[in-house]
Every structure is written in C-alpha cells, then in structure tokens.
C-alpha cells in the first residue's frame, strides 16, 4: 500500500517535472519575435552588407577571383596561393577551387539574408519610409549578388525567399530569369532608395547605385538600349562628377597613420557611386575568415597587402602595362596605377620628397621586353605610411565609380551605333583635370569599341573589372576581331563548385 | 507513512529545488564529524574477557586481524603472535573476525577462549561489479562488463584514467593525445555516431560527470566498463557509447588508520624525427622547384643577403646558419605526482581522505598541466535503519596550451616548413623572435617556437567540485530506500594575452601593434537527485532483486567572455583597454528519468535481468522529449548444474545473452539543437567609415537552419557471451559476440552553399550504422613457489558498416583542406562501406615520357596546349570509369582507418619482493592517411620539406616514386590518393614497470611499526614501438574532433616516451 502510494506520488512528480523540460534558448531573440520593427529590419540589411565586406568577398577573395580570371595581373612569385594560381594559369578552374567557392558561397549568403529582409518587410509597419528604404537596399544587394553569380556561372539556382527546410533545394534557373530578377529588383530599389545619404548612413546603396548596376547587368545580358537608359539616369541625376575629384583620391582612401588622419574627403567623394566601406581594426590583424560575423571588430581589408610589396603575390600583366604605350608614357594615369622600382614613395600625396621604393620582394613584370619590378599603386598605402610587415587597411573599395559609368555609357553608344556619342563620354573621362589626355574621335563602331577597351584598361586597370568585360566582349566575338583575347581558351562560365553539386541533388 | 513523507520531501526537492530537504542538509553539515570520531576510539563496560588466537589457512598466526563484537563498537586487533583479548559486553555473544585476504568469520562465543582459523576469500566467487544503481556479484552478471582493479592501476601509474584503460579491456579502444591534460579518445565497441564523438558516459560513485582528466587516478578503487546494452541500458538515453563506472577508494572496517603515500617523478621525451632538408639540401630543392635559389641564399641577388649576419651582431650569416627546427621545438617534459591517502573505519563508520598534486610539462614549448586534488568520503551506519554517507572531490587544474597547436598550419607543420637557415631568435626584434620574409625566403611559414612561446600561450584553469551525499533507509527486511543528492560544479577560466611584437618578417601574424587580453569565465552546476527503492527477496531457490529509481539531473551554465586591447605589454588586464568587448550567455538543460530493474535467479543457475528506463530530456523539440530504453538479459551458470559438479577441469562456465536499446546523450548537441534563434547584432558594417559598434551598423541575421524533428540516436545491441574457468580458474576465458545497430543517426547534414546560411550544417536524424564484433579476454594465473605470474590477453575484432544515409544524401565527404593539403576530401561515408573510409585516386606510377602522358586519360584539362599541366614525372592516376579523363568520379575506396584487430597483452610476474609488469598494445590491419607527407613531400607550395623531395623525378632520375618538383603542383600529384596511404598497424610496449616490495615484517621492525609496506618502482611508457608507419606516430588522434577525420595525420603531436621512478609507502 505504501509502495503504491509512493508510486503514484512519483507519477505526480513526473508530470510536474515535464514542465521543466520545456526550456528554450534565452540568449537571443526568437525568429518569431524579431524583425518586427524598421530598426530590426535595418539590422537585417546591415547583416547583408557585413558579408559584402567579408574575407570571402571584398575583404580579400573577390579581388583575387576577378583579377586572376581577368587579364590585368601576373603572378608575383611562388607565394601566389594554389587556388589563385589555378585561376590565373588555367582556363577552366577545378570544382574545388577555394576562391571560386568563396564567391559562390558568400553571394548566396547575401541572397539568403536579403531574402529574409524582403520577406519580413511587409510585416513591419512602425516606420514605413525606413522600411521601404531598407527593402530597397536588400533588393540592391540581392541584385548585386545575383549579378556576380550569373555573370560568372550563367545558369544558377535562384532563391527569392529564405530557405526554411533542409530539403528546399533549387536546381539551375536559366540565366534569363536571373537577369529578370536582377532588373526587377534594381527597378524596385531605384524607386525606393534615396539619391544620397549623409552622416551615419553614408555607404548605403543609393538610387544611382541601383541604376548603375542595372546598366551593368543589362550590358552583360546584351541589352545595350536598356543599359543606356539606366546609365543615363545616373548621369542625369547630376550628383556625380569627375571635375572635383583627383584620380588618386579614388584609391588612397582616408588614410590614418596611427590615430592621425593623413587624408580626408577621399572616400564617399562625388565620383563614388557605390563603395564598400572598411575601417582598419588597428591591430594589423585581418581577422582571417571570421570577421563577417563579428559584431564589434571593424573590418580591415588586405587588398593593400596582397597586391603590395611585402607579400608579392600579384604584379601587373604585360598586356595591361603595354596598353599605356612605350616609355615615356604620356598618360599620367600610368604612374598613378603602378609603382616601379625606384619610384618615390612616402611623399604624402606629393607634399614631401619621399624615399625611393627599392628592394621589394615581388617578381618582375615585363613591358615591351623590359623586365622590372612593379606593383599596383591603386589601393596601396606606400605613399602615405611606412609599409613593413603585414598591411591591413581601411581603404574603401570603389565598386562603381562615375568614370566607369561614363565608359559603360560610351560602350552602349558604340553598341547602339552612335560612335560619336561614345566619344563624348570617353573624352569626359580623358579630360578629367590632371589627366587631360587628348580627345579621341572614333568613326566606326569597332573603332569606338576599341577606344572603349583602351580607355577602360588605362582608367580602370587593377580595379578587378576587366574579368566581366572580357566575358562580355568574348561573347560578342570581339576577340580577335577587334583585339586579341587576353585569356585565350578561357571558359566564360565557371563550373558549379563541388560543394554545391555534392550536396544539392537537383544539380549534378 | 514515513516512507511516503521522505519520498515526498525528496521529490519536492528534486523538482522544485527551492525547498531543501532538511534531513539531508542537516546530515551533510555533520558529514565530516564521524570521520574524526573514529580516531578517538570507542570504549564500553567490560562484562567478560575473551582471549584467543587467529590463524590463517597455513596455520600461521594472523597479525593485525580485526576482532569486533557484533552489534557494538567494541573491537581490537590481533598482536604479533596472532592473539587477542577483548571485553564482551552483556547481551552480546558474537565476534566478527576480518582480515584483508580472508573471508569474514563470525563466531558465537561459548567459553572464554575462541580460536579461529581464517579461510582465504574466494575472489572470483565474491567479486562484485558496479552495475549502476547497485552492485552485482560477477558470477551473476549477464551483461558484458569489463573491470580493472586497484592493483593494476597501482602498478602502471598512468597519469589519467583513459590511459590506464588503453588496451586492457577487449572492446575498449583508447587513442591518446600527446598534449598534457587533454582528453584521450575513448571508444567502447567501435564508433557508433557519425557526427558526434562517441564518448562513453563516466559515472563516479553514482554521479555522472564529464571531463575526467581532472580526476586523480590514485583515488580510484575499481573501474567497471558496461559495454553492452543489457548492462548499460540502465543509463538509458546516455548509454549508447557504454558507461565507465568509477568507484573511489573507501576506508576499511578494520579499526585501523591507514596512511599511504604515492609519489613519482619522471620525464617525457619525443625521440622521433622526420628527415628534413638542411640548408644545402634546401638550396638544391629550391633550384629544382623554383629554378633558382631563394633570394636570401642567392649570392647573385641584389642586394646580397647570404653573407649578411642573421641579425645585427650575430656571428653566423644566412649562408652558414643552421637550425634544426625539430630539435628546437621538442623538449623534455618532466612530470611528477604525489598523493597521500588517509583511511580507516570500524563497523559503524569508515572514511577515506586524500590529497594529491600532479604536474606535467609538455614535450613542446608552453604546454603543461598541473592539478591539485582533494577527496574525502565516508559512510556511517547510524542505526539498523539509517545509513548515511558522503563523498567530496575538489580539484584545481591548470592547463597551459598553445592556441595554434591544433590549427591547420599547426606548429608541427611550421616546424617542417621553416627554412633551415633561419634563426629561431633575434634579440634585435621586439619580442626576441624572428620571422621569414616570404619574398626573400620563398615561403610563408611562421616561426613555430615564436608561435608557441610568444604569440599563442593560453591558460585554462578549472576548479571542480564533485560531491554527493546519500541516505539509506532499511524500511523492512529486504526493502531499502536510498536517496542521493549530488552536485557537479565546475568553474573555468580561460586567459590569453597576445602581446605587441614584431619579428621582422612579412607573413601574416609577423607583427602586432596592439596587445590583446582575453579573459573568459564559465560555470557549470549540475544537480543530481536519485531516489531509489530496492527490494530483495528469496522464496526457496528463487532470488529476486527489484529496483525502482526516480532521478533528475539539472544543469545550468553561465559564461562571461571579455576582451580588450592594450597599448603595452605590461598591461595584461581588460581594465582601461580599448575595443572592450564583453558578452555573456546562459544555458540550461534538464533530464528526468524513471527506471525499473528486476534481477532474478533460480538456485544461482538460471539468471534473468530486465530493465526499463524512460528519459525525458529538455534539449529536444516539444513532442520529442521522451524516450524509452528497455533491456533484458539471461544467463545460465552451467557449472552449477549437477552434471558439471564432477567435472574438475571446468571451474566456471557461464553462458550469457542480452538485448537492449540505448540512446546517444542528447547533451552533446547542445542545449537547444532543434531551435535556431536570430543572431542579433552578430555582424557589422562600418557605415560612414565609423567602426560599427559606434554607429548604426550592427547587423542581425539567421545563420542556420533548425530542425524540430530531431530526436535521440538509438542503438539496438545484442550480446552473446561465455565465461569459462578451467582448473580452479587457472585459465580464464571470457568471449563475447555483439551486434550493434544505431538508427536515427544524427548527421550534421551539409546543406548546399546556395541555401545561404553561414553555418551550412543542419542536424538531422538520418541513416543507420552497424558494428558487429567479437572480443575475448584470456587469462592464465599460476604460481610455483615464490614465483607467481599472470598473463592476460585481449583482442577485439569489429566490423563497421554504414547502412543508410538521408534521402538525397548519397555520401558525406570529409577532411578537405584547401589551404595546405590540396583541397580534396580525404574520407567518404556512404552506405555499404565502413564509416569515413579513405577515398581518393589510385596511383599507377609515374609517367616516364610524353608518350605515356599522351596515351593516358587526360588528368588535368589543358586549356592552352602550349602549357600542358601533365608532363613526364607526374603521377599516373587510374581512370577507373574508363571515360578518358581523370576527375572526381575516379576516386574510390582506398582503405579503412578501423583496425581489423585491436589487442593487448599483459604479463605480470612476482618473485619474492619483485614485481614486473609489461603491457603491450597494438592494432592490426588499419590504414592511416599520412597528410604530413603532403607537407614534407607534396610540393604544392614552396617551403622547407622532407629529404624525399631530393629524390624527385627528373629525366635523369627516373627510378623513383616521388613525382617531379614543380611550382603549384599542376598535375595535382598531392591530391588524396594511395600515395599517402600507409599501413597503420603497430605493436607498442605501452607500459613496463619493475618494482620491489620491502618485506613487511622487517619494515615493521626497522621502522618500529610505522611503515607497513614500501614499494619502489621504475616504469616506462611507449618505450618500444614496432610499426611500418613513416609519420611521427601511428597513434593518430583527430585534429578536428569530428567523427569523420580519424586517423588523418595532419602532423599531430606524437606520443612521448616516458620514464618514471616512484615509491608507494603505507604507514599505520
């Protein structure tokens, strides 16, 4: 009897204890309770930006991915890592290439996070104007990520909502549908985004950025008329100019030496259409791989290190050097694009005599048969701070600048058969104060295209843009009809990484 | 109603926690007092004096036997002549005689003299094993339980428990890590989980606990390993990987105070060395690989470095400096341990107390482990109804380590890669070490000694308190209630200081301009309540023991992590630091269980045992929280049958069989594995170029997919066994066959990167796996005069097969490491094959000429025919699917890391005072993927390398198995293939010890009765290894901790050889 009583007591307490089994994580908000306000939604889109500046994209991998695939760099020596060397030397990289995998993975991370913001948007009603702007930013960033994917891989999986099930696989979507999504996203973004920001929001996507990217996407898709319309919207906004921005200001950043500001006003200048912001962590530690989830660390970039003197991974390619013509080079942009052995550095923007740049460790590059040590000056710090050891920096990276917009417009004009119009835009770039190169006057479509090709090389060389240009021009058959293919035999569309095909049963 | 009241108060305590059980609290408070009472002695009024003599089976007097009046505290011991004199109180007439080796003897007094002859205790008949929530005589055990006793533990002086277990039990596999203070990998009957470590459950004196490296071996009396499900299922949802039951030493009820001292000192050393290039050979390799010398060594380089001193003021130059990085890195590691035990007891109370100190320096810089530990346990028979006991273990351990030790580019990788002409130190740099300049030196290794000593020192210190108190109530004859309250408290601190330094190098991490302080705290408190009713009854020849248990276990963890930067190396705290970051988190889990067990036997011949446990665990999603874990087993003691009684040859024969279902401890998945919350403010973006914590740039996101359907992995296990003893157990054999099938395997299924989650892994119940095996333990025990020997041998043969994986998931590749090892997966897991088999290409030699290249399948697609990727001197990979190209589809099964046989054998010899113990352990028929050779001879990138690269193929050196030396490895010669797969079999003299026991009688005389025994010994570990494996050590651990990368040798620390000298002294 006593035992039976004890037994029934046990049952009673089992039931009481059952409640204690319902424990939930109280360390962070639940998915149901969050993304209810415009401020929370804005944090959602900030999370998308945080990936674009991560190691897997603009912090490091993106530079390698595009320039190794493009035609403007050569190997600086045996220290070029395996995956980069493969992209540089092979026309068709393997499916396990780590750098290719970085871009693929990070772009989809941006897309999934942007999808969450877009999906949660309608439920946010406390601040409709902020909400709409945030959704516009998310659409811009999603479009940028899909543009990176479709321009490099062609047909890729398309997700427009956050994936909610471990079996929510998508197969390849025809690239035309990807472009449609990109363009509708950008149209929506252009409608929702402000023309410009000030103060604490500097760096967010603008209407101009959305239009410029729409221009780029349309060109890559082959619709030059639509591209022209979008790009003209940028020009006609009258917000952007080359007149007040020295060429070098696009690449030398707002440099600090210790805590002393050396330059100011170079970033978010009036030529900048969209730039990715970095702030140097200050500890010369890059935070390899981990910084895209860190809430407190500022994000540094190692572009200056990778392309710089001490690691010697990358040197200019012969074809890019020769695009400027034989010595002495008339175009002042040559000296602004490259450092050569013996050039004066640490001039602090020309205010000091400086010291000669010698004894750096890169391999040589060859220009018209002459071997010499050269590195890219763009995004280097050598003129401002003494460079020794590892150089992380807070140099913002210009993804779209106005000179590029003008040259894209020039290409559109050439494509739609108005070479004279093309010349106008090319000459706007050439006439920038300080550059002041003589005007060109191409008479034919091909001449105009050649002029565009030349101008893009000398203006944008080293900015990791020529990869998509080459793909676009190769598809149009311009190699070799207009110019020799800088990367003969190269595949236009990359194989989908093994990490995807081995886990996604719909893509084999 | 008393029972009900006590049950009620206890259950309320268990569930509500706020109300304390007053009785328990009161008893706990007084727990220590009885231990001291016994030192005071006991007295009683004499009524009648009894004298007598105690003799042993050999008719010699027994000195120091305990004589106690039953039911009282009155007692004495026999003197040097074996005689005693005791006052017998009124109304008492029974004397109890006890002595260590003899059976307890109760004698009813009739006259004034009692002479007693003691009988040797039959150890095998009365040997007790701990089975969880009770004990059982070994002869009645029907499950597979292996035990190791105190004597063996004493002889081997292993620094931790798992090392003591290694190779001594059939079916228990242990792989040690060479790092002091880190947990070895313990597997019972193979690997049962794909994604999660298959660690067994450790239970110390009835209280489950986690990390056991904090536990002093000297405090252990016995270890019992519950291997099969019928034995382990009593621990239900946590028992899939077996249960290791640890029983600590208790006082003896012999009315004496025992004081013991154990102390040893030893040293560890790593003697294995790889053949690495010296500076001259390095130059030759550089010419072959790069076509030129590295700038630092090239006399024609401008400027010239080779004639410069290695630093200003140094006497050697880059041309003549030689550094042997292995010798610089490996160092001797001294180790010492001292433990003092005090124990005693009488028929009412007994206690055991100890204090210990352990210190071990690593065989690499800045690696060390240090521990202080204290223990006291006692129990007290308060009355015929109540017994109370307690146990308290407190430890403080400090583990010093190297944050980079387990990284991809581990220190050993850098030891191999560092240029042999580079100096370790450079007094002219800030910090005193020296780094390479990749442009001058050709590669970017980091200085491994700088990494270990300057950049990466870290310290983990833990204070752990493990305590429990129990009350036993004998309610009725045969009905006993036992209530246990236990606590497992751990307080950890992690500290790391990263200094400001500049090693004048250029590789990543060569300079730090700001110091960093990391200071993390975490506490874990586990409260355990066990309420247990046991009922014992005999009806004629029927014996029944029934047990019912209610148990709850509640864990709360809190962590506080702090970080800050300091502008100088002299400030090593976070106060006043910049970039201060602090975060805290909280975790909680709750396990509630109800279990019942019945043990039944008929006449000691036919044995039946059945148990059922129902567990509720908070970590699962609602609706998935409860699981049922039944088990049953039967045994037949054939030797007890009449027809066997006359068979003198067979002294023991038992057949056993059992079946049970167990689960994987859900806590290994974390507290809320099914639930994914928003990672709020977990990312950032510096809008307006302002560091994000100072602006509106904090970002939130959802970083992973959740899964509400997640539930326990369950293992069904069948076991059939036989125990055989021949010639009075001179020969013993124990053999078991088992089949273990794990269903509902939880895999961290990798979702495609296109899903876009930062953490691409989702926990799902998918797949199943089977382990079946045969294991046996053979023993031979004999003596001839003063010579006694024991030989035991064990072996286990386990087959593993993955039966099923998730729908849509064909295989799980693992082990790829793009940065340094070429990027190909090393293992694969798929149905029909053993888990994580080695997966890669088959090498068919080396192309000797262009014709052979042209005639073979295309190995690497050549976009530019003028720059072919594959050339003579490259490896030939077999085109398995005959499609004319070598690609991912040409990978195949290369071998398994699982040994066909794991075995151990132990030889103990005793001759007069000498004892010798030699223990060999080995594995046979397993493969190791020697990824270290990708570093020494893979030639993917240029670094220092092994001397093998000098034998690389050239048109004039064609008789070689090393492919050509070429920048960037265009043919992928270093891809996962048979090239680096090696036989992992080894036989190792794991421990050997030689001791001498000074004769106790003489000692007694010499020390005037102070010292009762004195043993001095010398022992060694890992002194001999027989293997064909070419890496540092065939005992390869697991760098990543996951289940799918075992036996991939990414330059993992080797096991050191060790020698100790020690003493074991007992005082009384």
Short mmCIF file of N, CA, C and O in Angstrom, two decimals, chain B residues 315-353:
data_model
loop_
_atom_site.label_atom_id
_atom_site.label_comp_id
_atom_site.label_asym_id
_atom_site.label_seq_id
_atom_site.Cartn_x
_atom_site.Cartn_y
_atom_site.Cartn_z
N UNK B 315 76.97 36.08 -35.01
CA UNK B 315 78.23 35.57 -35.55
C UNK B 315 78.02 34.71 -36.80
O UNK B 315 78.94 34.44 -37.53
N UNK B 316 76.78 34.27 -37.02
CA UNK B 316 76.54 33.46 -38.22
C UNK B 316 75.78 34.28 -39.25
O UNK B 316 75.11 35.26 -38.93
N UNK B 317 75.89 33.85 -40.50
CA UNK B 317 75.22 34.53 -41.60
C UNK B 317 74.13 33.64 -42.16
O UNK B 317 74.02 32.47 -41.80
N UNK B 318 73.35 34.21 -43.06
CA UNK B 318 72.33 33.40 -43.72
C UNK B 318 72.97 32.29 -44.52
O UNK B 318 72.33 31.30 -44.85
N UNK B 319 74.25 32.45 -44.81
CA UNK B 319 74.94 31.42 -45.58
C UNK B 319 75.36 30.24 -44.73
O UNK B 319 75.44 29.13 -45.23
N UNK B 320 75.64 30.46 -43.45
CA UNK B 320 76.15 29.34 -42.67
C UNK B 320 75.36 29.01 -41.41
O UNK B 320 75.73 28.14 -40.65
N UNK B 321 74.26 29.71 -41.20
CA UNK B 321 73.45 29.39 -40.01
C UNK B 321 72.63 28.12 -40.28
O UNK B 321 72.08 27.95 -41.36
N UNK B 322 72.61 27.24 -39.29
CA UNK B 322 71.81 26.01 -39.42
C UNK B 322 70.93 25.88 -38.19
O UNK B 322 71.39 25.97 -37.06
N UNK B 323 69.63 25.69 -38.42
CA UNK B 323 68.69 25.47 -37.31
C UNK B 323 67.98 24.14 -37.54
O UNK B 323 67.42 23.92 -38.60
N UNK B 324 68.06 23.27 -36.55
CA UNK B 324 67.25 22.05 -36.61
C UNK B 324 65.95 22.35 -35.87
O UNK B 324 65.89 22.35 -34.65
N UNK B 325 64.90 22.65 -36.63
CA UNK B 325 63.66 23.13 -36.02
C UNK B 325 62.99 22.07 -35.17
O UNK B 325 62.29 22.40 -34.22
N UNK B 326 63.20 20.81 -35.50
CA UNK B 326 62.59 19.76 -34.67
C UNK B 326 63.26 19.74 -33.30
O UNK B 326 62.59 19.67 -32.27
N UNK B 327 64.60 19.81 -33.30
CA UNK B 327 65.30 19.81 -32.01
C UNK B 327 64.96 21.06 -31.21
O UNK B 327 64.88 21.03 -29.99
N UNK B 328 64.80 22.17 -31.92
CA UNK B 328 64.47 23.41 -31.22
C UNK B 328 63.07 23.33 -30.61
O UNK B 328 62.80 23.91 -29.56
N UNK B 329 62.19 22.63 -31.30
CA UNK B 329 60.79 22.63 -30.86
C UNK B 329 60.51 21.60 -29.76
O UNK B 329 59.89 21.90 -28.75
N UNK B 330 60.98 20.38 -29.97
CA UNK B 330 60.68 19.35 -28.97
C UNK B 330 61.57 19.53 -27.75
O UNK B 330 62.76 19.86 -27.87
N UNK B 331 61.03 19.31 -26.59
CA UNK B 331 61.80 19.47 -25.36
C UNK B 331 61.41 18.36 -24.39
O UNK B 331 60.39 17.71 -24.56
N UNK B 332 62.25 18.18 -23.39
CA UNK B 332 61.93 17.18 -22.38
C UNK B 332 60.82 17.70 -21.47
O UNK B 332 60.83 18.86 -21.08
N UNK B 333 59.88 16.84 -21.16
CA UNK B 333 58.77 17.23 -20.30
C UNK B 333 58.80 16.48 -18.98
O UNK B 333 58.42 15.32 -18.92
N UNK B 334 59.24 17.13 -17.90
CA UNK B 334 59.23 16.44 -16.62
C UNK B 334 57.81 16.30 -16.09
O UNK B 334 56.93 17.11 -16.38
N UNK B 335 57.57 15.24 -15.34
CA UNK B 335 56.25 15.05 -14.73
C UNK B 335 56.43 14.48 -13.34
O UNK B 335 57.35 13.71 -13.07
N UNK B 336 55.54 14.88 -12.45
CA UNK B 336 55.62 14.36 -11.09
C UNK B 336 54.23 14.32 -10.48
O UNK B 336 53.35 15.10 -10.85
N UNK B 337 54.05 13.36 -9.60
CA UNK B 337 52.78 13.26 -8.91
C UNK B 337 53.02 12.78 -7.49
O UNK B 337 53.87 11.91 -7.25
N UNK B 338 52.28 13.35 -6.56
CA UNK B 338 52.35 12.90 -5.18
C UNK B 338 50.94 12.85 -4.62
O UNK B 338 50.14 13.74 -4.87
N UNK B 339 50.67 11.77 -3.92
CA UNK B 339 49.32 11.61 -3.38
C UNK B 339 49.42 10.99 -2.00
O UNK B 339 50.17 10.04 -1.79
N UNK B 340 48.70 11.55 -1.05
CA UNK B 340 48.67 10.99 0.30
C UNK B 340 47.24 10.58 0.62
O UNK B 340 46.30 11.36 0.40
N UNK B 341 47.07 9.37 1.09
CA UNK B 341 45.74 8.87 1.42
C UNK B 341 45.69 8.52 2.89
O UNK B 341 46.63 7.94 3.45
N UNK B 342 44.59 8.86 3.50
CA UNK B 342 44.36 8.55 4.90
C UNK B 342 43.01 7.85 4.95
O UNK B 342 42.02 8.38 4.44
N UNK B 343 42.97 6.65 5.51
CA UNK B 343 41.68 5.99 5.55
C UNK B 343 41.58 5.11 6.78
O UNK B 343 42.58 4.74 7.40
N UNK B 344 40.37 4.79 7.13
CA UNK B 344 40.15 3.93 8.29
C UNK B 344 38.68 3.69 8.49
O UNK B 344 37.84 4.21 7.76
N UNK B 345 38.37 2.87 9.49
CA UNK B 345 36.96 2.64 9.75
C UNK B 345 36.74 1.51 10.72
O UNK B 345 37.64 0.74 11.03
N UNK B 346 35.56 1.48 11.21
CA UNK B 346 35.14 0.34 12.00
C UNK B 346 33.77 -0.08 11.50
O UNK B 346 33.33 0.36 10.44
N UNK B 347 33.07 -0.88 12.28
CA UNK B 347 31.81 -1.41 11.77
C UNK B 347 30.72 -0.35 11.74
O UNK B 347 29.66 -0.58 11.18
N UNK B 348 30.98 0.80 12.27
CA UNK B 348 29.97 1.86 12.20
C UNK B 348 30.32 2.88 11.11
O UNK B 348 29.53 3.17 10.25
N UNK B 349 31.53 3.38 11.18
CA UNK B 349 31.91 4.44 10.26
C UNK B 349 33.18 4.06 9.53
O UNK B 349 34.01 3.29 10.05
N UNK B 350 33.32 4.58 8.39
CA UNK B 350 34.59 4.46 7.69
C UNK B 350 34.78 5.70 6.84
O UNK B 350 33.81 6.38 6.48
N UNK B 351 36.03 5.98 6.53
CA UNK B 351 36.29 7.16 5.72
C UNK B 351 37.56 6.94 4.92
O UNK B 351 38.38 6.07 5.22
N UNK B 352 37.69 7.75 3.90
CA UNK B 352 38.92 7.75 3.11
C UNK B 352 39.14 9.17 2.65
O UNK B 352 38.24 9.81 2.11
N UNK B 353 40.33 9.69 2.91
CA UNK B 353 40.63 11.06 2.52
C UNK B 353 41.96 11.07 1.78
O UNK B 353 42.84 10.26 2.07
#
